[in-house]
């Protein structure tokens, strides 16, 4: 498949690193004295998750889930599938969901409902990016790296048709 063409850089690797440090600092404060159960949403969150966990100083366990609402292109289908569920029971645990980007919020709001039914002690969301659009889902995101306009972005784990995840910075696609 043809790799979608890249446009302008929105955030450099250095800018991302600074924000990741800020977020980690807040998480360390908020969860002091607790144990964290960090859940990365595959595949997009893998880079963010890897950088974030190395700045966390409270005891933590990690797990991953794979969800999909997007097809092969750039449009949400609204249908959420759980391709890979958690390996562990989260009852009584402090769950922090780590996501690359919140767009409509539909994918995560569905999954948060599923997780709430398992009775964790708490559940919060941490997203590197949040699109500044009218949300289709009511989703409280406690930790946000950057708010961005409604553009399609790639890099630092995010893809366009599976391409560009390896970029160390975040770029918009060429218009
Ligand atoms: P939502 O359910 O509309 O919030 O869609 C969330 C998911 O769509 C994210 O976890 C990403 O996997 C994907 N997504 C949404 N916007 C972008 C984007 O600009 N670049 C790459 N992936 C995106
Ligand atoms: Mg995602």
XYZ file of C-alpha atoms and ligand atoms in Angstrom:
199
model
C 0.000 0.000 0.000
C 1.163 3.534 -0.721
C 2.457 5.361 2.347
C 0.405 8.509 3.033
C 2.482 11.668 2.499
C 3.672 13.659 5.494
C 2.889 17.316 6.205
C 4.086 19.687 8.937
C 5.589 18.652 12.270
C 3.207 19.392 15.150
C 5.395 18.204 18.032
C 9.106 17.433 18.069
C 10.613 14.542 20.002
C 11.869 17.042 22.609
C 8.433 18.625 23.059
C 6.862 15.198 23.472
C 9.480 14.188 26.025
C 8.756 17.298 28.098
C 5.033 16.615 28.147
C 5.574 12.942 28.996
C 7.717 14.061 31.941
C 4.981 16.479 33.115
C 2.323 13.794 32.926
C 4.494 11.254 34.741
C 5.138 13.770 37.517
C 1.395 14.276 38.021
C 0.728 10.538 37.967
C 3.476 9.941 40.545
C 1.867 12.524 42.830
C -1.709 11.368 42.311
C -0.915 7.690 42.885
C 1.554 8.094 45.744
C 1.082 5.218 48.169
C -0.932 3.217 45.639
C -0.151 0.572 43.053
C -0.878 1.332 39.433
C -2.265 -1.008 36.823
C -1.405 0.634 33.521
C -3.231 -0.588 30.449
C -1.902 0.387 27.036
C -4.259 0.419 24.090
C -2.558 -1.254 21.135
C -1.113 -0.576 18.805
C -0.883 3.219 18.842
C -0.030 3.692 22.534
C 3.050 1.454 22.530
C 5.597 4.283 22.173
C 3.902 6.608 24.660
C 3.461 3.754 27.134
C 7.131 2.736 26.882
C 8.327 6.306 27.515
C 5.786 6.966 30.259
C 6.402 3.849 32.381
C 10.098 4.647 32.615
C 9.223 7.895 34.411
C 6.787 6.316 36.874
C 8.084 5.845 40.398
C 5.073 4.174 42.050
C 4.878 0.375 41.829
C 3.128 -0.675 38.653
C 2.017 -3.548 36.512
C 1.297 -3.240 32.840
C -1.034 -4.959 30.448
C -2.265 -4.263 26.940
C -5.556 -4.442 25.143
C -6.250 -4.295 21.447
C -9.430 -2.545 20.394
C -10.591 -1.377 17.049
C -13.108 1.079 15.824
C -11.128 2.212 12.833
C -10.879 0.291 9.580
C -7.867 0.509 7.320
C -8.463 4.150 6.455
C -8.944 7.240 8.615
C -12.679 7.082 9.387
C -14.211 5.630 12.548
C -16.744 2.892 12.069
C -18.352 3.338 15.497
C -18.144 -0.409 16.021
C -15.734 -1.437 18.773
C -14.171 -4.867 18.910
C -11.947 -6.261 21.666
C -9.238 -8.207 19.840
C -7.124 -8.744 22.947
C -8.525 -8.413 26.449
C -6.636 -7.967 29.751
C -4.741 -10.986 31.092
C -5.541 -10.097 34.698
C -8.527 -9.500 36.958
C -8.674 -5.769 37.754
C -11.080 -5.957 40.701
C -9.888 -3.525 43.387
C -6.998 -2.206 41.282
C -6.167 1.337 40.236
C -6.458 1.188 36.470
C -4.917 3.840 34.230
C -5.792 3.475 30.562
C -3.056 4.787 28.281
C -4.185 5.816 24.819
C -2.409 7.498 21.922
C -5.205 9.782 20.811
C -8.819 10.490 21.636
C -10.843 11.510 18.629
C -14.603 10.946 19.023
C -13.971 9.097 22.292
C -16.269 6.295 21.179
C -13.672 3.528 21.357
C -12.592 4.229 24.922
C -15.985 5.128 26.339
C -17.231 1.715 25.323
C -14.192 -0.010 26.794
C -14.352 1.987 30.056
C -17.900 0.697 30.533
C -16.689 -2.850 30.052
C -13.922 -2.326 32.616
C -16.156 -0.610 35.186
C -18.291 -3.733 35.332
C -15.195 -5.568 36.614
C -15.143 -3.288 39.684
C -11.669 -1.742 39.709
C -10.853 0.551 42.681
C -10.487 3.411 40.196
C -10.216 3.964 36.488
C -8.674 6.974 34.757
C -7.568 7.834 31.254
C -4.257 9.190 30.034
C -3.996 10.226 26.389
C -1.030 11.773 24.639
C -3.305 13.645 22.233
C -6.882 14.789 22.314
C -8.654 16.223 19.306
C -10.417 19.454 20.102
C -13.708 18.495 18.526
C -17.250 18.143 19.729
C -17.018 14.734 21.430
C -19.499 12.084 20.478
C -18.867 10.356 23.768
C -18.741 11.818 27.280
C -15.298 10.732 28.348
C -13.373 12.353 31.199
C -9.675 12.268 30.290
C -7.597 13.041 33.369
C -4.166 13.333 31.749
C -3.744 14.879 28.293
C -0.444 15.597 26.566
C -1.582 17.944 23.823
C -4.897 19.153 22.471
C -4.884 19.308 18.693
C -7.284 20.521 16.024
C -9.181 18.059 13.878
C -6.274 16.959 11.704
C -5.039 13.442 11.085
C -1.676 12.885 12.754
C 0.993 10.190 12.602
C 4.247 9.272 14.304
C 5.279 8.374 17.866
C 3.194 5.209 17.582
C 0.326 6.628 15.549
C -0.291 5.343 12.061
C -2.012 6.047 8.804
C -2.840 2.688 7.236
C -0.122 1.122 9.469
C 2.596 3.480 8.180
C 4.703 6.075 10.037
C 4.466 4.637 13.583
C 8.268 4.731 13.852
C 8.634 8.518 13.551
C 10.062 10.067 16.749
C 7.900 13.185 16.305
C 4.243 13.843 15.498
C 3.307 15.067 12.067
C 0.106 15.914 10.243
C -0.604 14.150 6.989
C -0.201 16.218 3.860
C -3.513 17.813 2.867
P -12.123 7.473 18.662
O -12.917 6.271 19.076
O -12.826 8.252 17.589
O -11.739 8.333 19.828
O -10.849 6.932 17.931
C -9.732 6.632 18.650
C -8.720 5.804 17.871
O -8.687 6.131 16.476
C -7.343 6.130 18.390
O -7.008 5.278 19.445
C -6.478 5.916 17.185
O -6.106 4.562 17.115
C -7.354 6.273 16.019
N -7.144 7.668 15.584
C -7.977 8.720 15.735
N -7.471 9.844 15.225
C -6.245 9.509 14.748
C -5.195 10.261 14.109
O -5.248 11.474 13.863
N -4.079 9.549 13.780
C -3.938 8.227 14.022
N -4.892 7.493 14.623
C -6.036 8.120 14.971
Mg -5.704 3.815 19.539
